[in-house]
Short mmCIF file of C-alpha atoms and ligand atoms in Angstrom, two decimals:
data_model
loop_
_atom_site.label_atom_id
_atom_site.label_comp_id
_atom_site.label_asym_id
_atom_site.label_seq_id
_atom_site.Cartn_x
_atom_site.Cartn_y
_atom_site.Cartn_z
CA MET A 20 28.42 246.09 -6.46
CA PRO A 21 31.38 243.53 -7.66
CA ASP A 22 31.43 244.14 -11.68
CA SER A 23 31.63 240.30 -11.75
CA ARG A 24 27.74 240.40 -11.68
CA LEU A 25 27.41 242.54 -14.95
CA GLY A 26 27.17 240.61 -17.95
CA SER A 27 25.66 237.74 -15.76
CA ARG A 28 22.50 237.42 -17.86
CA PRO A 29 22.54 235.21 -20.41
CA ARG A 30 22.40 237.75 -23.23
CA ALA A 31 24.65 240.67 -23.40
CA HIS A 32 24.09 243.24 -20.66
CA PRO A 33 23.04 246.74 -21.76
CA SER A 34 25.99 247.94 -20.35
CA ALA A 35 27.77 246.31 -22.86
CA LEU A 36 25.61 247.47 -25.35
CA ALA A 37 26.01 251.15 -24.26
CA VAL A 38 30.00 250.93 -24.60
CA ALA A 39 29.31 250.07 -28.38
CA ALA A 40 27.00 252.52 -28.77
CA ILE A 41 29.10 255.46 -27.40
CA ALA A 42 31.98 253.94 -29.63
CA ALA A 43 29.59 254.48 -32.72
CA ALA A 44 28.54 257.68 -31.56
CA THR A 45 31.75 258.99 -31.28
CA ALA A 46 32.98 257.79 -34.28
CA ALA A 47 30.20 259.59 -36.07
CA GLY A 48 31.06 262.79 -34.20
CA GLY A 49 27.35 263.90 -34.25
CA PRO A 50 25.88 265.71 -30.95
CA ALA A 51 25.56 262.38 -29.71
CA ALA A 52 28.95 262.34 -28.84
CA GLN A 53 28.40 264.88 -25.99
CA VAL A 54 26.04 262.91 -24.04
CA PRO A 55 26.42 259.44 -23.33
CA PRO A 56 23.56 257.15 -24.45
CA LEU A 57 20.85 255.79 -22.30
CA ASP A 58 21.42 252.07 -21.34
CA LEU A 59 17.57 251.25 -21.61
CA LEU A 60 14.74 253.56 -22.46
CA LEU A 61 11.22 252.70 -21.50
CA ARG A 62 8.54 254.44 -24.01
CA GLY A 63 5.12 255.09 -24.08
CA ALA A 64 4.45 254.43 -20.27
CA ARG A 65 1.55 255.76 -17.79
CA ILE A 66 4.19 257.19 -15.35
CA VAL A 67 2.73 256.90 -11.75
CA ASP A 68 5.37 258.97 -10.57
CA GLY A 69 4.97 258.13 -6.61
CA THR A 70 3.87 261.50 -5.49
CA GLY A 71 0.20 260.74 -5.96
CA SER A 72 -0.02 263.24 -9.11
CA PRO A 73 -2.25 261.78 -11.43
CA TRP A 74 -0.34 259.63 -14.29
CA TYR A 75 1.31 261.20 -17.22
CA ARG A 76 2.30 259.80 -20.65
CA GLY A 77 6.09 259.70 -21.19
CA ASP A 78 9.11 257.82 -21.61
CA VAL A 79 11.90 257.20 -19.04
CA GLY A 80 15.24 256.83 -19.77
CA ILE A 81 17.62 255.07 -17.73
CA ARG A 82 21.73 255.19 -17.53
CA GLY A 83 23.82 253.15 -15.20
CA ASP A 84 21.95 252.75 -11.84
CA THR A 85 19.83 256.15 -12.21
CA ILE A 86 16.63 257.51 -13.89
CA ALA A 87 18.60 260.02 -16.39
CA ARG A 88 15.78 261.44 -18.33
CA VAL A 89 11.78 261.59 -18.13
CA ALA A 90 10.25 263.33 -20.82
CA PRO A 91 6.97 262.98 -22.93
CA SER A 92 9.16 261.80 -25.91
CA ILE A 93 13.11 260.96 -25.31
CA ASP A 94 14.30 260.68 -28.82
CA ALA A 95 18.19 259.38 -27.66
CA PRO A 96 20.40 256.38 -28.74
CA ALA A 97 19.57 253.87 -26.29
CA ALA A 98 21.51 250.48 -25.91
CA ARG A 99 18.10 248.48 -25.64
CA THR A 100 14.41 250.19 -25.87
CA ILE A 101 11.28 248.64 -24.45
CA ASP A 102 8.22 249.61 -25.72
CA VAL A 103 5.83 249.19 -22.99
CA ALA A 104 2.77 250.52 -24.64
CA GLY A 105 0.69 252.19 -22.18
CA ALA A 106 1.64 250.19 -19.16
CA VAL A 107 2.20 252.02 -15.64
CA VAL A 108 5.70 252.82 -15.00
CA ALA A 109 6.18 253.35 -11.10
CA PRO A 110 8.58 253.36 -8.69
CA GLY A 111 9.52 250.02 -7.35
CA PHE A 112 7.67 249.44 -4.41
CA ILE A 113 9.38 249.80 -0.68
CA ASP A 114 8.20 247.29 1.88
CA ILE A 115 8.70 248.88 5.52
CA HIS A 116 7.76 245.64 7.54
CA THR A 117 9.18 242.42 6.45
CA HIS A 118 10.93 239.36 7.90
CA ALA A 119 12.89 239.00 4.79
CA ALA A 120 15.61 237.10 6.87
CA ARG A 121 13.44 234.23 6.83
CA GLY A 122 14.48 233.13 3.42
CA ILE A 123 16.60 235.51 1.74
CA PHE A 124 19.60 233.87 2.33
CA GLN A 125 17.95 230.58 0.61
CA ILE A 126 16.46 232.79 -2.10
CA PRO A 127 18.47 235.90 -2.63
CA THR A 128 16.19 236.66 -5.91
CA ALA A 129 13.33 236.82 -3.21
CA ASP A 130 11.10 235.98 -6.18
CA ASN A 131 7.58 236.53 -4.25
CA TYR A 132 8.34 239.89 -3.80
CA VAL A 133 9.81 240.91 -6.95
CA ARG A 134 7.12 239.61 -8.81
CA GLN A 135 4.50 242.12 -7.15
CA GLY A 136 6.96 244.90 -8.07
CA VAL A 137 8.99 245.20 -4.78
CA THR A 138 12.83 246.45 -5.11
CA THR A 139 13.51 247.32 -1.61
CA LEU A 140 12.77 244.94 1.87
CA ILE A 141 13.35 246.44 5.35
CA GLU A 142 13.74 244.05 7.78
CA GLY A 143 14.09 244.28 11.84
CA PRO A 144 10.46 244.62 12.86
CA ASP A 145 8.35 244.07 15.95
CA GLY A 146 11.24 244.60 18.06
CA SER A 147 13.45 241.51 16.64
CA SER A 148 16.69 242.02 14.66
CA PRO A 149 20.11 240.62 14.41
CA VAL A 150 22.27 242.19 17.19
CA PRO A 151 24.71 243.43 16.16
CA LEU A 152 23.52 244.35 12.84
CA ALA A 153 26.81 244.65 11.08
CA PRO A 154 27.47 241.23 10.56
CA PHE A 155 24.32 240.28 9.19
CA LEU A 156 24.39 243.48 6.65
CA ALA A 157 27.69 242.46 5.68
CA LYS A 158 26.68 238.96 4.99
CA LEU A 159 23.47 240.40 3.17
CA GLU A 160 26.09 242.46 1.04
CA ALA A 161 28.06 239.24 -0.05
CA LEU A 162 25.03 237.49 -0.65
CA GLY A 163 23.91 239.53 -3.52
CA THR A 164 19.99 239.95 -3.71
CA SER A 165 17.48 241.09 -6.47
CA VAL A 166 16.26 243.85 -3.98
CA ASN A 167 17.71 246.52 -1.66
CA VAL A 168 17.66 245.66 1.94
CA GLY A 169 17.35 247.57 4.99
CA THR A 170 16.99 247.15 8.57
CA PHE A 171 15.54 248.20 11.80
CA VAL A 172 17.35 247.28 15.13
CA GLY A 173 14.87 245.51 17.71
CA GLN A 174 14.34 246.90 21.19
CA GLY A 175 13.23 243.09 22.26
CA THR A 176 16.36 241.59 21.08
CA ILE A 177 18.26 244.18 22.86
CA ARG A 178 16.20 243.56 25.92
CA SER A 179 16.82 239.88 25.75
CA ARG A 180 20.47 240.37 25.45
CA VAL A 181 20.82 242.48 28.54
CA ILE A 182 18.06 241.49 30.84
CA GLY A 183 16.59 238.28 29.45
CA GLU A 184 12.92 237.10 29.15
CA GLY A 185 11.86 238.36 32.61
CA SER A 186 9.37 240.20 33.41
CA ARG A 187 10.98 243.29 35.51
CA ALA A 188 12.02 246.89 35.13
CA ALA A 189 15.77 247.37 33.91
CA THR A 190 18.20 248.66 36.16
CA PRO A 191 20.21 251.99 35.25
CA ASP A 192 23.17 250.13 34.19
CA GLU A 193 21.11 247.80 32.08
CA LEU A 194 19.17 250.66 30.73
CA GLN A 195 22.82 251.97 29.75
CA LYS A 196 23.63 248.95 28.28
CA MET A 197 20.41 248.80 26.27
CA ARG A 198 21.40 252.42 25.06
CA ALA A 199 24.41 251.81 23.69
CA LEU A 200 23.11 248.83 21.84
CA VAL A 201 20.65 250.83 20.24
CA GLU A 202 23.36 253.54 19.29
CA GLU A 203 25.47 250.53 17.99
CA GLY A 204 22.45 249.39 15.72
CA MET A 205 21.93 253.01 14.33
CA ARG A 206 25.59 253.31 13.66
CA ASP A 207 25.82 250.10 12.04
CA GLY A 208 22.72 251.43 9.55
CA ALA A 209 19.34 250.64 11.27
CA PHE A 210 16.65 253.07 9.81
CA GLY A 211 15.42 253.25 13.78
CA LEU A 212 14.20 251.38 16.54
CA SER A 213 11.20 248.71 16.25
CA THR A 214 9.23 247.59 19.08
CA GLY A 215 7.21 244.60 19.62
CA LEU A 216 5.52 245.35 23.00
CA PHE A 217 3.16 242.47 22.11
CA TYR A 218 5.64 239.62 22.57
CA VAL A 219 8.14 238.62 25.14
CA PRO A 220 10.21 240.57 26.47
CA GLY A 221 8.75 243.58 24.80
CA THR A 222 5.46 243.46 26.61
CA PHE A 223 7.29 243.43 29.93
CA THR A 224 9.00 246.86 28.82
CA PRO A 225 7.49 250.01 30.52
CA THR A 226 6.86 252.78 28.19
CA ASP A 227 9.34 255.23 30.11
CA GLU A 228 12.05 252.56 29.01
CA VAL A 229 10.97 252.55 25.51
CA VAL A 230 11.04 256.28 25.35
CA GLU A 231 14.79 256.22 26.62
CA LEU A 232 15.76 253.99 23.94
CA ALA A 233 13.83 255.88 21.45
CA LYS A 234 15.54 259.15 22.34
CA ALA A 235 18.84 257.14 21.44
CA ALA A 236 17.51 256.30 17.96
CA GLY A 237 16.08 259.61 17.52
CA ARG A 238 19.19 261.47 18.15
CA LEU A 239 20.61 259.45 15.63
CA GLY A 240 18.08 260.37 12.84
CA GLY A 241 16.19 257.19 13.18
CA ILE A 242 12.15 256.13 13.65
CA HIS A 243 10.26 254.43 15.77
CA ILE A 244 8.08 251.64 14.43
CA SER A 245 5.81 249.41 16.74
CA HIS A 246 3.87 246.25 16.79
CA MET A 247 1.94 247.33 19.61
CA ARG A 248 1.16 245.97 22.92
CA ASP A 249 -2.49 245.15 22.29
CA GLU A 250 -4.29 245.26 18.90
CA THR A 251 -7.58 243.74 20.65
CA SER A 252 -9.65 245.09 23.15
CA ARG A 253 -6.87 247.66 24.11
CA VAL A 254 -6.01 248.60 20.77
CA LEU A 255 -6.68 252.60 21.28
CA ASP A 256 -4.51 252.58 24.79
CA SER A 257 -1.83 250.95 22.24
CA VAL A 258 -2.12 253.63 19.88
CA HIS A 259 -1.97 256.51 22.54
CA GLU A 260 1.35 254.62 23.64
CA THR A 261 2.96 254.36 19.92
CA ILE A 262 2.14 258.27 19.78
CA ALA A 263 3.75 258.82 23.30
CA ILE A 264 6.76 257.14 22.42
CA GLY A 265 6.98 259.54 19.35
CA GLU A 266 6.24 262.61 21.44
CA ARG A 267 8.41 262.10 24.41
CA GLY A 268 11.22 260.28 22.61
CA GLY A 269 11.27 263.29 19.98
CA LEU A 270 11.00 260.89 16.70
CA PRO A 271 8.83 259.99 14.12
CA THR A 272 6.70 257.09 15.57
CA GLN A 273 4.51 254.33 13.32
CA VAL A 274 1.81 252.14 14.05
CA THR A 275 2.76 249.16 12.20
CA HIS A 276 0.75 246.59 10.54
CA HIS A 277 -2.36 248.74 12.22
CA LYS A 278 -5.42 245.99 12.35
CA ILE A 279 -8.08 245.43 14.74
CA ILE A 280 -8.30 241.87 16.13
CA GLY A 281 -11.32 240.21 17.40
CA ARG A 282 -15.18 240.58 16.36
CA PRO A 283 -16.13 242.44 19.47
CA ASN A 284 -13.44 244.86 18.83
CA TRP A 285 -14.25 245.60 15.20
CA GLY A 286 -14.95 249.26 14.48
CA LYS A 287 -12.13 250.39 16.98
CA SER A 288 -10.62 252.07 13.96
CA VAL A 289 -12.70 255.02 13.78
CA ASP A 290 -11.33 255.81 17.33
CA THR A 291 -7.77 254.76 16.60
CA LEU A 292 -7.56 257.04 13.45
CA GLN A 293 -8.98 259.81 15.39
CA ALA A 294 -6.32 259.44 17.68
CA VAL A 295 -3.83 259.44 15.16
CA ASP A 296 -5.26 262.81 13.08
CA ALA A 297 -5.42 264.44 16.65
CA ALA A 298 -1.60 263.77 17.35
CA ARG A 299 -0.84 264.65 13.95
CA ALA A 300 -2.82 268.08 14.47
CA ARG A 301 -0.76 268.95 17.34
CA GLY A 302 2.27 268.12 15.78
CA VAL A 303 3.59 264.86 16.45
CA ASP A 304 4.88 262.81 13.66
CA VAL A 305 2.88 259.77 13.66
CA THR A 306 2.01 257.51 10.40
CA ILE A 307 0.70 253.84 10.18
CA ASP A 308 1.15 250.85 7.98
CA ALA A 309 -0.77 247.90 7.04
CA TYR A 310 -1.47 245.04 4.84
CA PRO A 311 -4.68 244.09 2.63
CA TYR A 312 -5.75 241.00 4.47
CA THR A 313 -8.40 240.05 7.25
CA ALA A 314 -6.24 237.67 8.80
CA SER A 315 -2.93 238.13 10.63
CA SER A 316 0.20 235.47 10.92
CA THR A 317 2.37 234.72 13.93
CA GLY A 318 3.46 231.89 16.19
CA ILE A 319 0.73 230.15 18.10
CA GLN A 320 2.23 230.55 21.41
CA GLY A 321 2.74 234.52 21.18
CA ALA A 322 -0.95 234.87 19.53
CA LEU A 323 -2.86 232.79 22.12
CA PHE A 324 -0.93 232.53 25.36
CA PRO A 325 -1.07 235.32 27.91
CA ALA A 326 2.31 237.40 28.64
CA TRP A 327 2.56 235.90 32.00
CA ALA A 328 2.85 232.15 30.88
CA GLN A 329 5.41 233.22 28.62
CA GLU A 330 7.94 234.59 30.87
CA GLY A 331 11.59 233.29 31.15
CA GLY A 332 11.43 231.16 27.90
CA ARG A 333 10.78 228.16 26.95
CA LYS A 334 11.71 225.97 30.01
CA GLN A 335 9.60 227.72 31.88
CA VAL A 336 6.45 227.94 29.75
CA LEU A 337 6.83 223.95 29.86
CA ALA A 338 7.18 223.76 33.26
CA ARG A 339 3.82 225.86 34.21
CA LEU A 340 2.15 223.75 31.23
CA SER A 341 3.13 220.41 33.36
CA GLU A 342 1.83 221.85 36.34
CA PRO A 343 -1.99 221.17 36.54
CA SER A 344 -3.61 224.35 38.16
CA THR A 345 -1.24 226.70 36.07
CA ARG A 346 -2.03 224.57 32.89
CA ALA A 347 -5.81 225.12 33.67
CA LYS A 348 -5.25 229.06 34.08
CA ILE A 349 -3.43 229.12 30.82
CA LYS A 350 -6.06 227.22 29.12
CA ALA A 351 -8.77 229.40 30.60
CA ASP A 352 -6.86 232.43 29.00
CA VAL A 353 -6.27 230.57 25.51
CA VAL A 354 -10.33 229.80 25.47
CA GLN A 355 -10.68 233.64 26.10
CA VAL A 356 -7.84 234.63 23.28
CA ILE A 357 -9.80 232.28 21.00
CA MET A 358 -13.45 233.25 21.79
CA ASN A 359 -12.55 237.33 21.85
CA ALA A 360 -9.47 238.07 20.11
CA ARG A 361 -7.26 236.76 17.78
CA GLY A 362 -9.26 233.17 17.62
CA GLY A 363 -11.88 235.06 15.82
CA GLY A 364 -14.55 233.45 17.86
CA ASP A 365 -14.24 229.84 16.37
CA PRO A 366 -11.05 227.40 16.56
CA LYS A 367 -11.88 227.06 12.39
CA ASN A 368 -10.28 230.67 12.19
CA ILE A 369 -6.96 229.58 13.46
CA VAL A 370 -4.98 227.50 10.71
CA VAL A 371 -1.30 225.90 11.06
CA ALA A 372 0.91 227.82 8.45
CA SER A 373 4.06 225.78 9.22
CA CYS A 374 5.16 223.50 11.54
CA ASP A 375 8.86 222.10 12.30
CA TRP A 376 7.91 219.21 14.02
CA ASP A 377 5.25 217.98 11.84
CA ALA A 378 4.89 219.40 8.41
CA SER A 379 1.36 217.81 7.75
CA LEU A 380 -0.12 220.03 10.16
CA ALA A 381 0.50 222.94 7.88
CA GLY A 382 -2.82 224.33 6.08
CA ARG A 383 -5.02 222.72 8.82
CA ASN A 384 -7.22 224.49 11.41
CA LEU A 385 -7.49 224.24 14.98
CA SER A 386 -10.74 222.39 14.84
CA ALA A 387 -9.88 219.66 12.27
CA ILE A 388 -6.78 219.22 14.36
CA THR A 389 -8.65 218.80 17.55
CA LEU A 390 -11.05 216.15 16.21
CA GLY A 391 -7.99 214.45 14.72
CA ARG A 392 -6.95 214.01 18.04
CA GLY A 393 -9.79 212.28 19.19
CA LEU A 394 -11.13 215.11 20.97
CA GLN A 395 -14.36 217.34 20.54
CA PRO A 396 -14.42 220.48 18.46
CA SER A 397 -15.18 222.62 21.62
CA VAL A 398 -13.42 225.94 22.32
CA GLU A 399 -11.97 224.27 25.53
CA ASP A 400 -11.02 221.05 23.48
CA ALA A 401 -9.33 223.33 21.01
CA ALA A 402 -7.30 225.37 23.65
CA GLU A 403 -6.10 222.10 24.93
CA THR A 404 -4.88 221.41 21.15
CA ALA A 405 -3.14 224.85 21.29
CA LEU A 406 -1.33 224.04 24.47
CA TRP A 407 -0.01 220.74 23.06
CA ILE A 408 0.99 222.22 19.85
CA VAL A 409 2.93 224.64 22.14
CA GLN A 410 4.83 221.60 24.16
CA SER A 411 5.45 219.98 21.01
CA GLY A 412 7.59 222.49 19.78
CA GLY A 413 5.04 225.32 18.64
CA CYS A 414 3.91 226.46 15.06
CA GLN A 415 3.20 229.35 13.00
CA GLY A 416 -0.48 230.17 12.74
CA ILE A 417 -2.58 232.32 10.74
CA PHE A 418 -5.72 234.14 12.61
CA HIS A 419 -8.99 235.19 10.79
CA ALA A 420 -9.96 237.93 13.03
CA ILE A 421 -10.12 241.36 11.19
CA GLY A 422 -12.96 243.08 9.83
CA GLU A 423 -12.98 244.32 6.07
CA GLU A 424 -14.42 247.73 7.16
CA ASP A 425 -11.51 248.17 9.62
CA LEU A 426 -8.96 246.89 7.14
CA GLU A 427 -10.41 249.69 4.47
CA ARG A 428 -10.83 252.32 6.69
CA ILE A 429 -7.34 251.91 7.78
CA LEU A 430 -5.82 251.50 4.22
CA ARG A 431 -7.72 254.69 2.83
CA HIS A 432 -6.30 256.79 5.71
CA PRO A 433 -3.90 259.39 4.21
CA ALA A 434 -1.05 258.52 7.16
CA THR A 435 -1.01 254.72 5.75
CA MET A 436 1.59 253.35 3.50
CA ILE A 437 1.63 249.78 2.62
CA GLY A 438 3.68 246.81 4.64
CA SER A 439 3.63 243.23 3.74
CA ASP A 440 4.74 241.78 7.51
CA GLY A 441 5.56 238.85 5.12
CA GLU A 442 8.92 236.77 4.24
CA VAL A 443 10.61 234.97 1.67
CA PRO A 444 8.93 231.43 1.50
CA THR A 445 10.41 228.53 -0.19
CA PHE A 446 7.69 227.92 -2.91
CA GLY A 447 5.54 224.97 -2.53
CA ARG A 448 6.63 224.51 1.16
CA ALA A 449 3.86 224.68 4.18
CA SER A 450 0.95 226.97 4.00
CA PRO A 451 2.07 230.69 4.67
CA HIS A 452 0.24 233.86 4.93
CA PRO A 453 -0.46 234.76 1.51
CA ARG A 454 0.76 238.47 2.09
CA SER A 455 4.34 237.39 1.04
CA TYR A 456 3.41 236.71 -2.37
CA GLY A 457 0.49 239.05 -2.74
CA THR A 458 0.58 242.09 -0.65
CA PHE A 459 1.27 245.02 -3.52
CA ALA A 460 -0.70 243.42 -6.41
CA ARG A 461 -3.57 242.96 -3.86
CA VAL A 462 -3.37 246.99 -3.17
CA LEU A 463 -3.32 247.75 -6.98
CA GLY A 464 -5.91 244.95 -8.04
CA VAL A 465 -8.27 244.91 -5.24
CA TYR A 466 -8.54 247.89 -3.56
CA ALA A 467 -7.36 250.71 -6.49
CA ARG A 468 -8.96 249.13 -9.61
CA ASP A 469 -11.66 246.67 -8.42
CA ARG A 470 -13.00 248.43 -4.93
CA ARG A 471 -11.71 251.95 -5.55
CA THR A 472 -10.86 252.26 -1.87
CA LEU A 473 -7.70 253.91 -3.35
CA THR A 474 -6.69 255.63 -6.62
CA LEU A 475 -4.17 254.20 -8.66
CA GLU A 476 -1.87 257.10 -7.76
CA ASP A 477 -2.36 257.22 -3.96
CA ALA A 478 -1.81 253.39 -3.77
CA VAL A 479 1.34 253.56 -5.36
CA ARG A 480 2.42 256.66 -3.17
CA LYS A 481 1.93 254.36 -0.42
CA MET A 482 3.89 251.91 -1.73
CA SER A 483 6.88 253.94 -2.79
CA ALA A 484 7.71 257.83 -2.10
CA PHE A 485 5.37 257.70 1.32
CA PRO A 486 7.81 254.81 2.78
CA ALA A 487 10.92 256.41 1.05
CA GLY A 488 10.30 259.56 2.79
CA ARG A 489 9.67 257.81 5.94
CA LEU A 490 12.82 255.93 5.95
CA GLY A 491 14.93 258.91 4.83
CA LEU A 492 15.50 257.14 1.39
CA ALA A 493 16.23 260.58 -0.59
CA ASP A 494 17.04 258.85 -3.80
CA ARG A 495 14.50 256.46 -3.97
CA GLY A 496 10.52 256.21 -4.46
CA LEU A 497 10.00 258.69 -7.32
CA VAL A 498 10.23 258.24 -11.08
CA ARG A 499 12.20 261.57 -11.49
CA PRO A 500 15.54 262.04 -12.98
CA GLY A 501 18.42 261.62 -10.50
CA MET A 502 16.60 258.77 -8.65
CA LYS A 503 17.82 255.52 -8.51
CA ALA A 504 16.31 253.55 -11.35
CA ASP A 505 14.15 251.16 -9.22
CA LEU A 506 11.07 250.71 -11.45
CA VAL A 507 8.22 248.40 -11.73
CA VAL A 508 6.10 248.18 -14.95
CA PHE A 509 2.46 246.64 -14.83
CA ASP A 510 -0.92 246.67 -16.62
CA PRO A 511 -3.47 248.20 -14.42
CA ALA A 512 -6.41 246.33 -16.04
CA ARG A 513 -4.55 242.96 -15.23
CA VAL A 514 -2.41 243.25 -12.22
CA ARG A 515 -3.65 241.29 -9.23
CA ASP A 516 -2.69 238.80 -6.62
CA LEU A 517 -3.45 235.11 -7.11
CA ALA A 518 -2.45 233.90 -3.56
CA THR A 519 -5.19 233.08 -1.45
CA PHE A 520 -5.15 231.42 2.01
CA GLU A 521 -5.90 227.60 0.68
CA GLN A 522 -3.27 228.38 -2.13
CA PRO A 523 -0.61 230.55 -0.92
CA HIS A 524 2.18 229.41 -3.17
CA GLN A 525 0.99 231.76 -6.24
CA TYR A 526 2.96 234.75 -7.72
CA ALA A 527 1.25 237.92 -8.61
CA GLU A 528 0.43 238.62 -12.07
CA GLY A 529 -0.07 241.66 -14.50
CA ILE A 530 3.89 242.95 -14.08
CA SER A 531 6.29 243.02 -16.69
CA HIS A 532 9.11 244.03 -15.85
CA VAL A 533 10.72 244.94 -12.77
CA LEU A 534 14.35 246.85 -12.19
CA THR A 535 16.76 247.08 -9.22
CA ASN A 536 19.21 249.95 -9.34
CA GLY A 537 18.85 250.05 -13.21
CA GLN A 538 19.22 246.50 -13.88
CA ILE A 539 15.97 244.03 -15.04
CA VAL A 540 15.66 241.57 -12.20
CA PHE A 541 12.21 240.27 -13.82
CA GLU A 542 11.12 240.07 -17.51
CA SER A 543 8.85 237.84 -19.55
CA GLY A 544 7.57 236.35 -16.75
CA ALA A 545 11.18 234.98 -15.36
CA MET A 546 13.61 236.25 -13.09
CA THR A 547 16.78 237.29 -14.58
CA ALA A 548 20.16 236.61 -13.21
CA ALA A 549 21.05 239.83 -11.99
CA ARG A 550 21.43 240.56 -8.62
CA PRO A 551 21.89 244.50 -8.29
CA GLY A 552 20.45 244.99 -4.94
CA ARG A 553 22.19 246.93 -2.27
CA VAL A 554 22.26 247.01 1.27
CA LEU A 555 20.80 250.64 2.34
CA ARG A 556 21.74 251.97 5.52
CA GLY A 557 20.02 254.43 7.47
CA PRO A 558 20.94 258.11 8.69
CA GLY A 559 23.08 257.23 11.88
CA ARG A 560 25.42 255.23 9.72
CA VAL A 561 29.19 255.74 10.68
CA LEU A 562 31.64 255.09 7.83
CA ARG A 563 34.15 252.57 9.34
CA GLY A 564 37.24 253.26 7.10
CA SER A 565 35.97 251.32 4.06
CA PRO A 566 35.22 253.16 0.62
ZN1 LIG B 5 4.54 241.98 14.01
#
């Protein structure tokens, strides 16, 4: 990072103080002259180190961007000492599934994430990423962020570039082109291949084609992470497919934001988790991530429309909607999805999160919007409203259709880590899913402390060492000497999420300090001016001459 960022805080930067301390120690000629003093000392912490082991009392010493010492008591000169007085010090949280590109360029401090202790955001999920990645990563590097950022490369975006949005198999030539784009993404620094087999065009991709691309990512050290083809009635088939992609592709594979959508399907997590256990028992490296909410969020069209109606892109979607018999078929399918899947059995369970073409719809449910249009609050008329929304330009939606029992069962599973599936919202704008503000604090406050679904130590593991290991980040995710000093300090009795579906724009509370690469990015309830985040690159990265 450029040196110009040092000293950007209002008061003297720790590094500047450290220089003065070194000079003083050298002049005194004491033993401290041999060891450079610490830049920062966190004293009296309950250290939850990320491994899942029980917390222990200790001090954490930081020099530069690195954890220099961890010991029961550190008696060494430090430019700054913070007495954390029994608060938890844990590794900064690593979010393996984010849509951070939505907002990070407007809000490079990513306040919503930092204020819940997140120090690393991984982009490019659901088969969707910038292609090529290199310019995107360079732009992030030039931006200067409070958090570290990495990315996957998206299979859907690649297929869209090479084949388009149509429902057909790839030719050998197209497959070769897609393979080359996966390899380019990996060499640019992707952590692996993401798929979104639920979405267009991922949904038109045969498993064999995904396996071929997964092999290319795997050869360069990447993993496969999938928003699965189906999270409703056929969720178990989809878990088997995700496992098969890992097994046949020869790479680690992950079910991302695992959930069971639609009341008739609740309880199926018993079977999906058994499938994961059975695969792991025979040696398939399959893992899971999840967010702690009983509602999902995505585009209304993607969530409610059948795949066939979305083939070919927006022009063709609009053409189908203007042809009466095709429109009737789409509507019948949307009615089914509202009743049995993403709609949770009632149009009230579908809430608009944001709409570019009518901001006033944000926060209103499909039943209310339908009434507002002079229609009946029936499922048929609600489906008609959904068609109207898509014709008008589409909206992001929130869908309340997940059972709490499945959610807790999935969170508790030892192979499940935490991922928000969130973004970087503009504070106060629209009505986004609260996961962007609350995921990590909610796991700590609700699922570790209040409900005891997880121990505190296991919750931290699922947010730090576990995703770090999955991504091959060898120097992050643990409170241990030699690791990068990504750290969060929080009060385990007070930490909690405040963001709700009704009032999502509320930061988490109970977190007192967040450090990224040794610099304090959040303290005393406010973001600092430091921007020490780095672009993280995955295992296939090829150095291109620059240092
Ligand atoms: Zn997704």
